[in-house]
Tab-separated table of C-alpha atoms in Angstrom:
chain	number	residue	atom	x	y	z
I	270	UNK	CA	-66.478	37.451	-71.759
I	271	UNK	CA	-64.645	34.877	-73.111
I	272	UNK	CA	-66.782	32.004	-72.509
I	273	UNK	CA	-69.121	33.882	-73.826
I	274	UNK	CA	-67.769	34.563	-77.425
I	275	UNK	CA	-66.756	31.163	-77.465
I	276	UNK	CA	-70.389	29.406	-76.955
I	277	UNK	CA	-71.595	32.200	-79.596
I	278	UNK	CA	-69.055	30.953	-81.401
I	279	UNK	CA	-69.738	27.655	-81.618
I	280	UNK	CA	-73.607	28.619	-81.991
I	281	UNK	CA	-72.907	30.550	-85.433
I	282	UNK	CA	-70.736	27.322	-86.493
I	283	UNK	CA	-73.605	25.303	-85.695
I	284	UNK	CA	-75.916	27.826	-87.571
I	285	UNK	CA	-73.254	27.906	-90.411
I	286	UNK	CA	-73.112	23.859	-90.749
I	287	UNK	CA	-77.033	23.740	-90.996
I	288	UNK	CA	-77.115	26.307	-93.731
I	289	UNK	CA	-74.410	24.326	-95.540
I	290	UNK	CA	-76.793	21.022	-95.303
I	291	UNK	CA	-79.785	22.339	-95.902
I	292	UNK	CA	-77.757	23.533	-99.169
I	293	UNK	CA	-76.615	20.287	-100.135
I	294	UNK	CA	-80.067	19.014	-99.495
I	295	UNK	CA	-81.568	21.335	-102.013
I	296	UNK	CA	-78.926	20.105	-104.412
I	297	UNK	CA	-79.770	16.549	-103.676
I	298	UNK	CA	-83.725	16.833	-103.814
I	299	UNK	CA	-84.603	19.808	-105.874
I	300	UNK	CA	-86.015	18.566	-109.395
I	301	UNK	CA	-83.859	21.147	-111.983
I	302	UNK	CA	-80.816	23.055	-112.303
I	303	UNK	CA	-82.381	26.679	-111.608
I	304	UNK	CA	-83.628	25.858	-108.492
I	305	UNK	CA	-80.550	23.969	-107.309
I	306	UNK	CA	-78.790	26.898	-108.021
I	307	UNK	CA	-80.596	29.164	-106.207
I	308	UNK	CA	-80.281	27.099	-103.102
I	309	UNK	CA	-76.689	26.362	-103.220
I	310	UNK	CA	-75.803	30.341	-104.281
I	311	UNK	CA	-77.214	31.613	-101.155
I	312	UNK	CA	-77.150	29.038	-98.650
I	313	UNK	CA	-73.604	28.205	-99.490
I	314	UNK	CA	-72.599	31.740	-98.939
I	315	UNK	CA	-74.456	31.955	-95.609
I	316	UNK	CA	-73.154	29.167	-94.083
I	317	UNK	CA	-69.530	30.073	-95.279
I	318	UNK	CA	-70.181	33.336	-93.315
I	319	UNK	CA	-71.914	31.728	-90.184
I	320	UNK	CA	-68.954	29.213	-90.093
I	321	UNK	CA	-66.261	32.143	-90.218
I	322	UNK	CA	-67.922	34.698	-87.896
I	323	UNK	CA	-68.146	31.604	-85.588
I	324	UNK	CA	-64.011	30.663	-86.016
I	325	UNK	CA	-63.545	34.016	-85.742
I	326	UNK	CA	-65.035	34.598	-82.144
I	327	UNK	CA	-63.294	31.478	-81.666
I	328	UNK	CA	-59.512	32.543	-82.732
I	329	UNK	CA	-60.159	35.820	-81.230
I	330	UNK	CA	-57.269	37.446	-82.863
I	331	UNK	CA	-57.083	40.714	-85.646
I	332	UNK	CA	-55.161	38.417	-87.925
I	333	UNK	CA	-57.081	35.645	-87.745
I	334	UNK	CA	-60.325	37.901	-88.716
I	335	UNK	CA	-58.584	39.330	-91.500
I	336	UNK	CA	-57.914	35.700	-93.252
I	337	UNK	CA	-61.128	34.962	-92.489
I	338	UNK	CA	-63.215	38.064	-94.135
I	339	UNK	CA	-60.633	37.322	-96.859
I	340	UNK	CA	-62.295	34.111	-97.402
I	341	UNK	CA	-65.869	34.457	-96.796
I	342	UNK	CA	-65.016	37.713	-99.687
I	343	UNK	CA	-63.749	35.095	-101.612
I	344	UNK	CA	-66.216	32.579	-101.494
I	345	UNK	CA	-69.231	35.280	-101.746
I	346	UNK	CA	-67.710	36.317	-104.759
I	347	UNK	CA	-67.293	33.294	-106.553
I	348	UNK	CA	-69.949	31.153	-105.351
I	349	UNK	CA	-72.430	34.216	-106.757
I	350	UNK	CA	-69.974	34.450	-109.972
I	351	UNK	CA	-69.957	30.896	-110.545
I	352	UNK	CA	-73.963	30.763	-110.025
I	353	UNK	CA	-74.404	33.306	-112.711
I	354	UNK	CA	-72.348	31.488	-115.331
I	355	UNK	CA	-74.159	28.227	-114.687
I	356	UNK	CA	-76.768	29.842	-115.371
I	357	UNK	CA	-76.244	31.731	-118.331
I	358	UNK	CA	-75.046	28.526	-119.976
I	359	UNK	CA	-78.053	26.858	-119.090
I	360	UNK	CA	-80.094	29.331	-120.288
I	361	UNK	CA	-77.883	29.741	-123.361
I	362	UNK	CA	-77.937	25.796	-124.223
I	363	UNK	CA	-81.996	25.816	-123.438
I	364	UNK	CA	-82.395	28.643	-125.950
I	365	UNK	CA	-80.511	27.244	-128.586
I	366	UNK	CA	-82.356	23.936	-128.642
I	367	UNK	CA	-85.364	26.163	-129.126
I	368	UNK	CA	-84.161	27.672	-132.239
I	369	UNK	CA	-82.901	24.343	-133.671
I	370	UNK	CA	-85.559	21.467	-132.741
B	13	UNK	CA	-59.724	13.340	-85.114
B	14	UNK	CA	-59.856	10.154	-86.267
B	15	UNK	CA	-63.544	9.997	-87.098
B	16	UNK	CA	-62.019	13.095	-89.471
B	17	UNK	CA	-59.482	11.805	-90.989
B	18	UNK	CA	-61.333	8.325	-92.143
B	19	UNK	CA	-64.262	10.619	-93.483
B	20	UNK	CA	-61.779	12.830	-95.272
B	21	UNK	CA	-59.869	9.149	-96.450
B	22	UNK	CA	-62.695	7.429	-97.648
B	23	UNK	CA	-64.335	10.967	-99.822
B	24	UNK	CA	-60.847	11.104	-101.432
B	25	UNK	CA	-61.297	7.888	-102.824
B	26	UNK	CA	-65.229	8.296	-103.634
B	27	UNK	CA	-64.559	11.481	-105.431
B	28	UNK	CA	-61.346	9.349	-107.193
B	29	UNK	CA	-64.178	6.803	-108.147
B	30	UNK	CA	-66.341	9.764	-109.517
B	31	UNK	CA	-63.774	10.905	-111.581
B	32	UNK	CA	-63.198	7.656	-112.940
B	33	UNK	CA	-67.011	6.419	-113.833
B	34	UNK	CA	-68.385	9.574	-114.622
B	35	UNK	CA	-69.760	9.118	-118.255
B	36	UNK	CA	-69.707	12.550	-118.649
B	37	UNK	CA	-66.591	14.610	-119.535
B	38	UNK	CA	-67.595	17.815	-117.341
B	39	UNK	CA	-69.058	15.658	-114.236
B	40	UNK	CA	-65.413	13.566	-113.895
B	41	UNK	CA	-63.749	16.861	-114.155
B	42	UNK	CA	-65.840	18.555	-111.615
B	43	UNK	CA	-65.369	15.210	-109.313
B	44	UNK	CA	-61.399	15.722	-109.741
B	45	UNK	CA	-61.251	19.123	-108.961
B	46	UNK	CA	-63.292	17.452	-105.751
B	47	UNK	CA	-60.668	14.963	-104.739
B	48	UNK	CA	-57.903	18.215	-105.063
B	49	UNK	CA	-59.227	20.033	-102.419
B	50	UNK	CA	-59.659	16.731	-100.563
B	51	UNK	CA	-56.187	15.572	-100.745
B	52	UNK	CA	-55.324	19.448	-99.813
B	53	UNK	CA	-57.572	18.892	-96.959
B	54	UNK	CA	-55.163	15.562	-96.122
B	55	UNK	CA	-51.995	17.308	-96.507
B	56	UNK	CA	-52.731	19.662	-94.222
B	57	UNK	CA	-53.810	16.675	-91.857
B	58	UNK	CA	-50.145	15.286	-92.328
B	59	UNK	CA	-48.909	18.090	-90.827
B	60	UNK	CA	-47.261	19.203	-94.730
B	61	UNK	CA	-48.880	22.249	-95.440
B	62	UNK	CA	-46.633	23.425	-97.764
B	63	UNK	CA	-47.981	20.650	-99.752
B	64	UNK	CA	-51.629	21.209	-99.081
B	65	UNK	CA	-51.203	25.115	-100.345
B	66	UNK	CA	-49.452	23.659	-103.745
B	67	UNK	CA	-51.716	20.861	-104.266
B	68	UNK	CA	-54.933	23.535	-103.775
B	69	UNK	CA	-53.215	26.134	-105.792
B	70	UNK	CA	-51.845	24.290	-108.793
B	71	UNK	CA	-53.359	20.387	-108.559
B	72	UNK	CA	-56.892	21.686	-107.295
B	73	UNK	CA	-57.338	24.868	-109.492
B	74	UNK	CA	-55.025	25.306	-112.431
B	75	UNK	CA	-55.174	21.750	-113.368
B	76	UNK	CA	-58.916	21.845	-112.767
B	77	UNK	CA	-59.483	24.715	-115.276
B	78	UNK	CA	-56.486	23.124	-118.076
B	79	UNK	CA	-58.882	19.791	-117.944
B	80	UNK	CA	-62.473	21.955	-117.979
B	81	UNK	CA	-60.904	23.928	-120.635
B	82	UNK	CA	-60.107	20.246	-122.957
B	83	UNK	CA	-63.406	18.212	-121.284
B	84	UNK	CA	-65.595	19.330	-124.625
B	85	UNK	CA	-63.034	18.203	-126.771
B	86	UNK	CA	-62.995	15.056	-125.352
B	87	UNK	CA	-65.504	12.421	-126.658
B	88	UNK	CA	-68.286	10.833	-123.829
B	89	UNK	CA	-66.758	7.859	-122.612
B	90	UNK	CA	-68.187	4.450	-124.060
B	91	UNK	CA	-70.659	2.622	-122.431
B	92	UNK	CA	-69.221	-0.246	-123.372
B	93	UNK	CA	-67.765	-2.060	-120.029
B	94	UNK	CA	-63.677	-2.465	-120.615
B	95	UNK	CA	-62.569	-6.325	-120.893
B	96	UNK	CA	-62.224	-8.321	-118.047
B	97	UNK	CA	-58.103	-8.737	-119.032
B	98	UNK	CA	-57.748	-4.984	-118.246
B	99	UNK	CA	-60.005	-5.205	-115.244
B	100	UNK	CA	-57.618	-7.641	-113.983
B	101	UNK	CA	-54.309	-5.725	-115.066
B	102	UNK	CA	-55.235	-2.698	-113.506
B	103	UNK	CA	-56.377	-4.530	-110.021
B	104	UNK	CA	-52.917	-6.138	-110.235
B	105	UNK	CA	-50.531	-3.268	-110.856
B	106	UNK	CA	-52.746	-1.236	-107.815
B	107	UNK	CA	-52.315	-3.878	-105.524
B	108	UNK	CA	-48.416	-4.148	-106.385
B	109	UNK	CA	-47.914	-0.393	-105.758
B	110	UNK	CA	-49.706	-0.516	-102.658
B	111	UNK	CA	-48.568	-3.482	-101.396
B	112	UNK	CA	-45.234	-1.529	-102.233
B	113	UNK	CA	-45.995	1.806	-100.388
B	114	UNK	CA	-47.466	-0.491	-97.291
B	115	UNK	CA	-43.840	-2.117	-97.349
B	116	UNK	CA	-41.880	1.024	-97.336
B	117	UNK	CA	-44.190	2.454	-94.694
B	118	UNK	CA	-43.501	-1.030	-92.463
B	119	UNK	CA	-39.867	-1.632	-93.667
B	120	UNK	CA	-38.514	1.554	-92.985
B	121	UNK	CA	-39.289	2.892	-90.083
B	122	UNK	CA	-36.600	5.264	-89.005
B	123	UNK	CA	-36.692	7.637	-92.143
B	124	UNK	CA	-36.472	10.880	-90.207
B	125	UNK	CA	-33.499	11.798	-90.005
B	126	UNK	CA	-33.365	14.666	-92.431
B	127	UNK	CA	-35.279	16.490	-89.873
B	128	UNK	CA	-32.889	17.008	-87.668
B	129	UNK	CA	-30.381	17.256	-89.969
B	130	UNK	CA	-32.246	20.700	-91.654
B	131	UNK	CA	-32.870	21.650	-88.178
B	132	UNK	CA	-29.147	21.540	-87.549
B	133	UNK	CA	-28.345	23.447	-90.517
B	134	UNK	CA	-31.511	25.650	-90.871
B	135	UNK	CA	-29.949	29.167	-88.916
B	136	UNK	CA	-27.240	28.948	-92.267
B	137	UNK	CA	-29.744	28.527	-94.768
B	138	UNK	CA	-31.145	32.402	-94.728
B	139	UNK	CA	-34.603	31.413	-94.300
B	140	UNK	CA	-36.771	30.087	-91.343
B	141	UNK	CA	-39.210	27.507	-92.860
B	142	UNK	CA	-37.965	24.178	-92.956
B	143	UNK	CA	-39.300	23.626	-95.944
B	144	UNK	CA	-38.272	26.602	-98.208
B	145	UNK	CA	-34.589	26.324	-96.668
B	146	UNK	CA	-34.352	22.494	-98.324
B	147	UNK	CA	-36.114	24.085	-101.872
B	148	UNK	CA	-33.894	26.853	-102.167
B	149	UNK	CA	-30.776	26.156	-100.432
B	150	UNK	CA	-30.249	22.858	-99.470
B	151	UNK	CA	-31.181	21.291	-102.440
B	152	UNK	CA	-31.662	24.209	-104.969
B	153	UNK	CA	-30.062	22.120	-107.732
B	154	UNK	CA	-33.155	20.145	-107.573
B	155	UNK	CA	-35.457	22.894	-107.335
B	156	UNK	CA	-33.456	24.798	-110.557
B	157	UNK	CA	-33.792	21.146	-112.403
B	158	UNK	CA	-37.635	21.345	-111.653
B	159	UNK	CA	-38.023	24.712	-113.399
B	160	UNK	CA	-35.910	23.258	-116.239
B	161	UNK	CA	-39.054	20.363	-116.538
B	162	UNK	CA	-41.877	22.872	-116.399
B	163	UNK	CA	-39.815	24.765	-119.076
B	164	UNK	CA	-39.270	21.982	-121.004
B	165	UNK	CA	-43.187	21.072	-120.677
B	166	UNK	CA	-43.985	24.547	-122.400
B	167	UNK	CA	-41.339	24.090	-125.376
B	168	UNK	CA	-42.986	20.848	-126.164
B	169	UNK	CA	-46.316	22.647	-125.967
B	170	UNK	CA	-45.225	25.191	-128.389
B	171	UNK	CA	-43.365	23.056	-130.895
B	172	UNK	CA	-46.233	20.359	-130.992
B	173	UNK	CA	-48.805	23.532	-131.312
B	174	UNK	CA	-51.974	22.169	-130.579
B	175	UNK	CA	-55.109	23.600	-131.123
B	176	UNK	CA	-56.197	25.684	-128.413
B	177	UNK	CA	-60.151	26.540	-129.039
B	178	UNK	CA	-60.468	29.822	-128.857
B	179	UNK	CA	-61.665	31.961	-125.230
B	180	UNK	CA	-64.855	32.759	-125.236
B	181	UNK	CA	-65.886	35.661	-122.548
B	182	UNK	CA	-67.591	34.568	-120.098
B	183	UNK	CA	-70.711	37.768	-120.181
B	184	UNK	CA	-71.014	40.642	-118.188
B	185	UNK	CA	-70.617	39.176	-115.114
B	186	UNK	CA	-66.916	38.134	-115.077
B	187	UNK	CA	-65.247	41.801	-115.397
B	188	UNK	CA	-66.532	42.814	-111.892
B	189	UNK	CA	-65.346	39.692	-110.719
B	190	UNK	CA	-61.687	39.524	-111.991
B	191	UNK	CA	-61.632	43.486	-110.931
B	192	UNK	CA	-62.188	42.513	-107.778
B	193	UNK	CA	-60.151	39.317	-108.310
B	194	UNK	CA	-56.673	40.254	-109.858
B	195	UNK	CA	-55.850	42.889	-107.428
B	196	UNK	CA	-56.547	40.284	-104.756
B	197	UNK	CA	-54.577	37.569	-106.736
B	198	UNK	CA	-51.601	39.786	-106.767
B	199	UNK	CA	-51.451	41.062	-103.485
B	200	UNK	CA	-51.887	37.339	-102.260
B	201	UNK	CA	-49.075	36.132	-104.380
B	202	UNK	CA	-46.770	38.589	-103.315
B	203	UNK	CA	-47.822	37.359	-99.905
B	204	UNK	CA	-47.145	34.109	-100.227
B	205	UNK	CA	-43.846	34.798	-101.727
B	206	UNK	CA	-42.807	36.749	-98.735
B	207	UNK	CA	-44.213	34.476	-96.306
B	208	UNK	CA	-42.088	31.177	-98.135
B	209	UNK	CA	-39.185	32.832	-95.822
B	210	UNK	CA	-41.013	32.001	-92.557
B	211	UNK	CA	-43.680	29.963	-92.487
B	212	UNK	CA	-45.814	27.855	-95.711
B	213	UNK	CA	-45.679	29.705	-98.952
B	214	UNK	CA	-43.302	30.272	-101.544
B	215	UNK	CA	-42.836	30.326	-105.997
B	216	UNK	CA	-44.926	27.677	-106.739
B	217	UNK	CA	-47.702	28.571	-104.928
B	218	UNK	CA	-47.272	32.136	-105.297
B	219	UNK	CA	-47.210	31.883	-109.076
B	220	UNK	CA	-50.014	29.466	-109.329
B	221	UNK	CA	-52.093	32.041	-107.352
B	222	UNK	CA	-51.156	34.360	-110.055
B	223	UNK	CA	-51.944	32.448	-113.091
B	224	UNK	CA	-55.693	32.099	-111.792
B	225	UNK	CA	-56.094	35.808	-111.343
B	226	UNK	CA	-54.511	36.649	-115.140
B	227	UNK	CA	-56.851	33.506	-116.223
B	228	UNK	CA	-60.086	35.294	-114.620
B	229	UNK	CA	-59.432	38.195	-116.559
B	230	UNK	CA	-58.375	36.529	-119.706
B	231	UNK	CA	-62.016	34.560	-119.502
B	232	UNK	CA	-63.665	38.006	-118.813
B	233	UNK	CA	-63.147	38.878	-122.414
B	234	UNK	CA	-61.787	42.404	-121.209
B	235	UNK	CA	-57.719	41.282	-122.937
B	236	UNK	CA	-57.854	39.811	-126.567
B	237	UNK	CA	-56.464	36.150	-126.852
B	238	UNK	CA	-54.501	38.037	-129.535
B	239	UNK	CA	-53.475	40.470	-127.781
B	240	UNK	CA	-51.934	39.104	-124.473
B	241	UNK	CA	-48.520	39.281	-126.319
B	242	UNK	CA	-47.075	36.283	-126.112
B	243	UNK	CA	-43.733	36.731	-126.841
B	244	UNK	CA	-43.777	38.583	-123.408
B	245	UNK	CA	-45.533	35.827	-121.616
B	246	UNK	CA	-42.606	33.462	-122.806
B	247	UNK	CA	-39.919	35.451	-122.134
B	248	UNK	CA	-41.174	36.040	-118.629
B	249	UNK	CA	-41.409	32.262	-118.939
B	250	UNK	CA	-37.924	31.793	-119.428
B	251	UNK	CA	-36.867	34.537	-116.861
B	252	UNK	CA	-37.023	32.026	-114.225
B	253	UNK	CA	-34.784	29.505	-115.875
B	254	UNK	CA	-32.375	31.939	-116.978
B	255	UNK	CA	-32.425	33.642	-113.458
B	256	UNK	CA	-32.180	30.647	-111.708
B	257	UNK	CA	-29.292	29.511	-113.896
B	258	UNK	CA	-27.522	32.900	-113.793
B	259	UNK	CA	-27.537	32.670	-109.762
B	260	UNK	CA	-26.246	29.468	-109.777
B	261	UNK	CA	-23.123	30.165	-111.851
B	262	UNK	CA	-22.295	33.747	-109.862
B	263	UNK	CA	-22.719	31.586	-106.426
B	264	UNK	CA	-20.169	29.654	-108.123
B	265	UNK	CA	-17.804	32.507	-108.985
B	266	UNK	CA	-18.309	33.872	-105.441
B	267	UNK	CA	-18.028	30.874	-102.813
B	268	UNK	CA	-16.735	28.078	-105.672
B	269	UNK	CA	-20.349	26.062	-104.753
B	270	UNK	CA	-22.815	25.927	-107.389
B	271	UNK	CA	-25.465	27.819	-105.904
B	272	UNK	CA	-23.654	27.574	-102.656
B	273	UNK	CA	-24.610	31.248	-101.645
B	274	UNK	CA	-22.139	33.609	-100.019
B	275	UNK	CA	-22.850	33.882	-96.004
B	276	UNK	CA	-25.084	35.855	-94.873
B	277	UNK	CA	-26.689	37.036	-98.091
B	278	UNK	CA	-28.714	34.046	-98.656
B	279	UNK	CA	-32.225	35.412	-97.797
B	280	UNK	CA	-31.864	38.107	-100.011
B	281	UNK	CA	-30.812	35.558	-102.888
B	282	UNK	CA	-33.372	33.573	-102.400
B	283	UNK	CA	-35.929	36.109	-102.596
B	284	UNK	CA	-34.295	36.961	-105.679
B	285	UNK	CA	-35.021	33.479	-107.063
B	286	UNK	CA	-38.020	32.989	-105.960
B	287	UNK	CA	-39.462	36.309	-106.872
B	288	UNK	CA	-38.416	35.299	-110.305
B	289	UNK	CA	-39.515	32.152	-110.217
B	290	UNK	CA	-42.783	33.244	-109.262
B	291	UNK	CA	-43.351	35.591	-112.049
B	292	UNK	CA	-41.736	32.654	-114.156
B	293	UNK	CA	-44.464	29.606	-113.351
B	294	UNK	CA	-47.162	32.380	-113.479
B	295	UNK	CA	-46.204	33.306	-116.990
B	296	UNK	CA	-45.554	29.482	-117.790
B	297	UNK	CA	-49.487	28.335	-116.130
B	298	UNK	CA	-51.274	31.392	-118.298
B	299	UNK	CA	-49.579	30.220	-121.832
B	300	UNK	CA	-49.908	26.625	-120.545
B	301	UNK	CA	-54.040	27.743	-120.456
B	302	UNK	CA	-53.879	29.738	-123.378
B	303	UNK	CA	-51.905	28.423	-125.805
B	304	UNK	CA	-48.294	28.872	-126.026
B	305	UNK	CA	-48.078	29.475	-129.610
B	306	UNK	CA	-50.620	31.391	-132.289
B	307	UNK	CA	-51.771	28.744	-134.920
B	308	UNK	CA	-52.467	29.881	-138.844
């Protein structure tokens, strides 16, 4: 049993660390800000979950779970907050030079 | 964990570099905030994590959003390249303080002995982490003399007045966030605070913590700038000070030691402090971000 949660653990890290590069690939080759966002929002956010559900089965402990949710909460949160504002600056700024050419 | 450690070494200084040559304002702010976390990361690799959780909380985020909050203000740097006599100036003074720091490192080699020594001494000091036990007890008078700089920081702030643009909300999005956010904020702070006792945490952190989750809902347009009473802010500013300072001289009308506290109550004057001191550098962080005084 434990063997076992610890190879799935390490799988999900795995799976988490790919999501994370594919993510800063996007950043790196995508050609404008919208669609660099929308990679990094939701890639970012899966990977930070693969990556804890994977130290999780790892730590195998209540506490250590709890910190964990705690951050992936966190980072979901933010990382989706932080998206939106981007945005809604960029989209703010683009408007604006619009209006005034 | 070497291979980990070198990575971790040479991004701190790439980001550092980033920060430095970034034309733009927002870009060397965003590459600073980087090279916070990074050095967190390192601090935590030196085995200090006290350090790592103050350097996240205060030199990673509340420093990050003081500087994002000033970058517009703050003209594009030139593109003119600076002149080869400050080139060479700067190159000289960085190699003297490192050749300085690699000196120390080689030149003294036996500089732990305070380990032992708060070892030794830790089952007196009311507390069981190390490091708290040396901040609060040990050597509180430098810890009270600290408070008295970041207090001193804020009255030069509010004297000088400077214009502080005014806080725009942030949209619909941000009042979800910070409801979700503040509670959390909170309930961490008062976690860290309890946990300084034990194991890494304590006022500084705890407060810092704080300040971010008043600053999320300050941006989320839900308080008025106006309205956020300052007056209450900075006397919750000076609390800490004054508490700090009020402990000290009643330690010194109890044992005769300036904050030498009586035996066996020192955990439960330390919490005192520190609780204090947390609501203190919270208080002192938010006016730092919005302005310690209203300008007419």
């Amino acid at each position: 049993m434990t063997a076992l949660l610890h190879s799935a653990g390490l799988v999900l890290m795995i799976a988490g660390t790919a999501f994370l590069a594919v993510a800063a690939l996007g950043v790196w080759r995508l050609p404008d800000l919208l669609s660099r966002l929308h990679v990094l929002t939701k890639a970012d956010t899966a990977g930070v979950a693969l990556i804890a559900l994977g130290a999780a089965c790892l730590a195998q402990s209540f506490t250590a779970t709890l910190s964990l949710l705690l951050c992936t909460l966190l980072v979901a949160l933010s990382g989706a907050t932080t998206g939106h504002l981007i945005a809604r600056d960029h989209l703010d700024f683009a408007s604006s030079q619009e209006d005034s050419p | 964990m070497m291979l980990f450690d070198s990575v971790i070494a040479a991004a701190c200084l790439g980001a550092a570099a980033m920060a430095l040559f970034a034309r733009d304002r927002i870009a060397a702010v965003a590459a600073f905030l980087v090279m916070g976390l990074l050095v967190a990361l390192s601090w935590l690799r030196l085995g200090a994590p006290d350090v790592a959780l103050a350097e996240a909380a205060i030199g990673a985020g509340l420093t990050g959003a003081l500087l994002l909050r000033s970058a517009r203000r703050v003209p594009k740097a030139s593109a003119k390249a600076l002149p080869p006599a400050q080139w060479l100036g700067a190159a000289l003074l960085s190699l003297a303080v490192s050749g300085a720091i690699l000196w120390t490192a080689l030149i003294v080699e036996t500089a732990a002995i305070y380990p032992a020594l708060v070892n030794e001494a830790l089952p007196e000091s009311g507390v069981e982490n190390p490091v708290t036990a040396v901040l609060l007890n040990f050597r509180a008078w430098d810890t009270l003399l600290e408070i008295a700089v970041l207090f001193a920081a804020l009255a030069v702030i509010a004297v000088v007045k400077p214009v502080h643009p005014r806080i725009a909300p942030l949209g619909p999005m941000m009042l979800p966030f910070a409801r979700v956010v503040l509670p959390l904020t909170i309930f961490l702070a008062g976690h860290l605070l309890w946990q300084g006792g034990h194991a890494p945490g304590g006022a500084f952190q705890a407060g810092a913590i704080l300040a971010g989750g008043a600053i999320a809902l300050g941006l989320s347009g839900m308080v008025r700038p106006i309205r956020w009473g300052r007056a209450a802010l900075a006397g919750l500013a000076i609390l800490g000070l004054g508490a700090f300072v009020v402990a000290a001289l009643a330690a010194e009308l109890l044992t005769g030691a300036l904050l030498g506290y009586p035996a066996g109550a020192a955990k439960a004057w330390i919490l005192a402090i520190e609780s204090a001191l947390t609501l203190s550098i919270a208080a002192t962080l938010l006016l730092l971000f919005i302005g310690p005084a209203e300008r007419h």
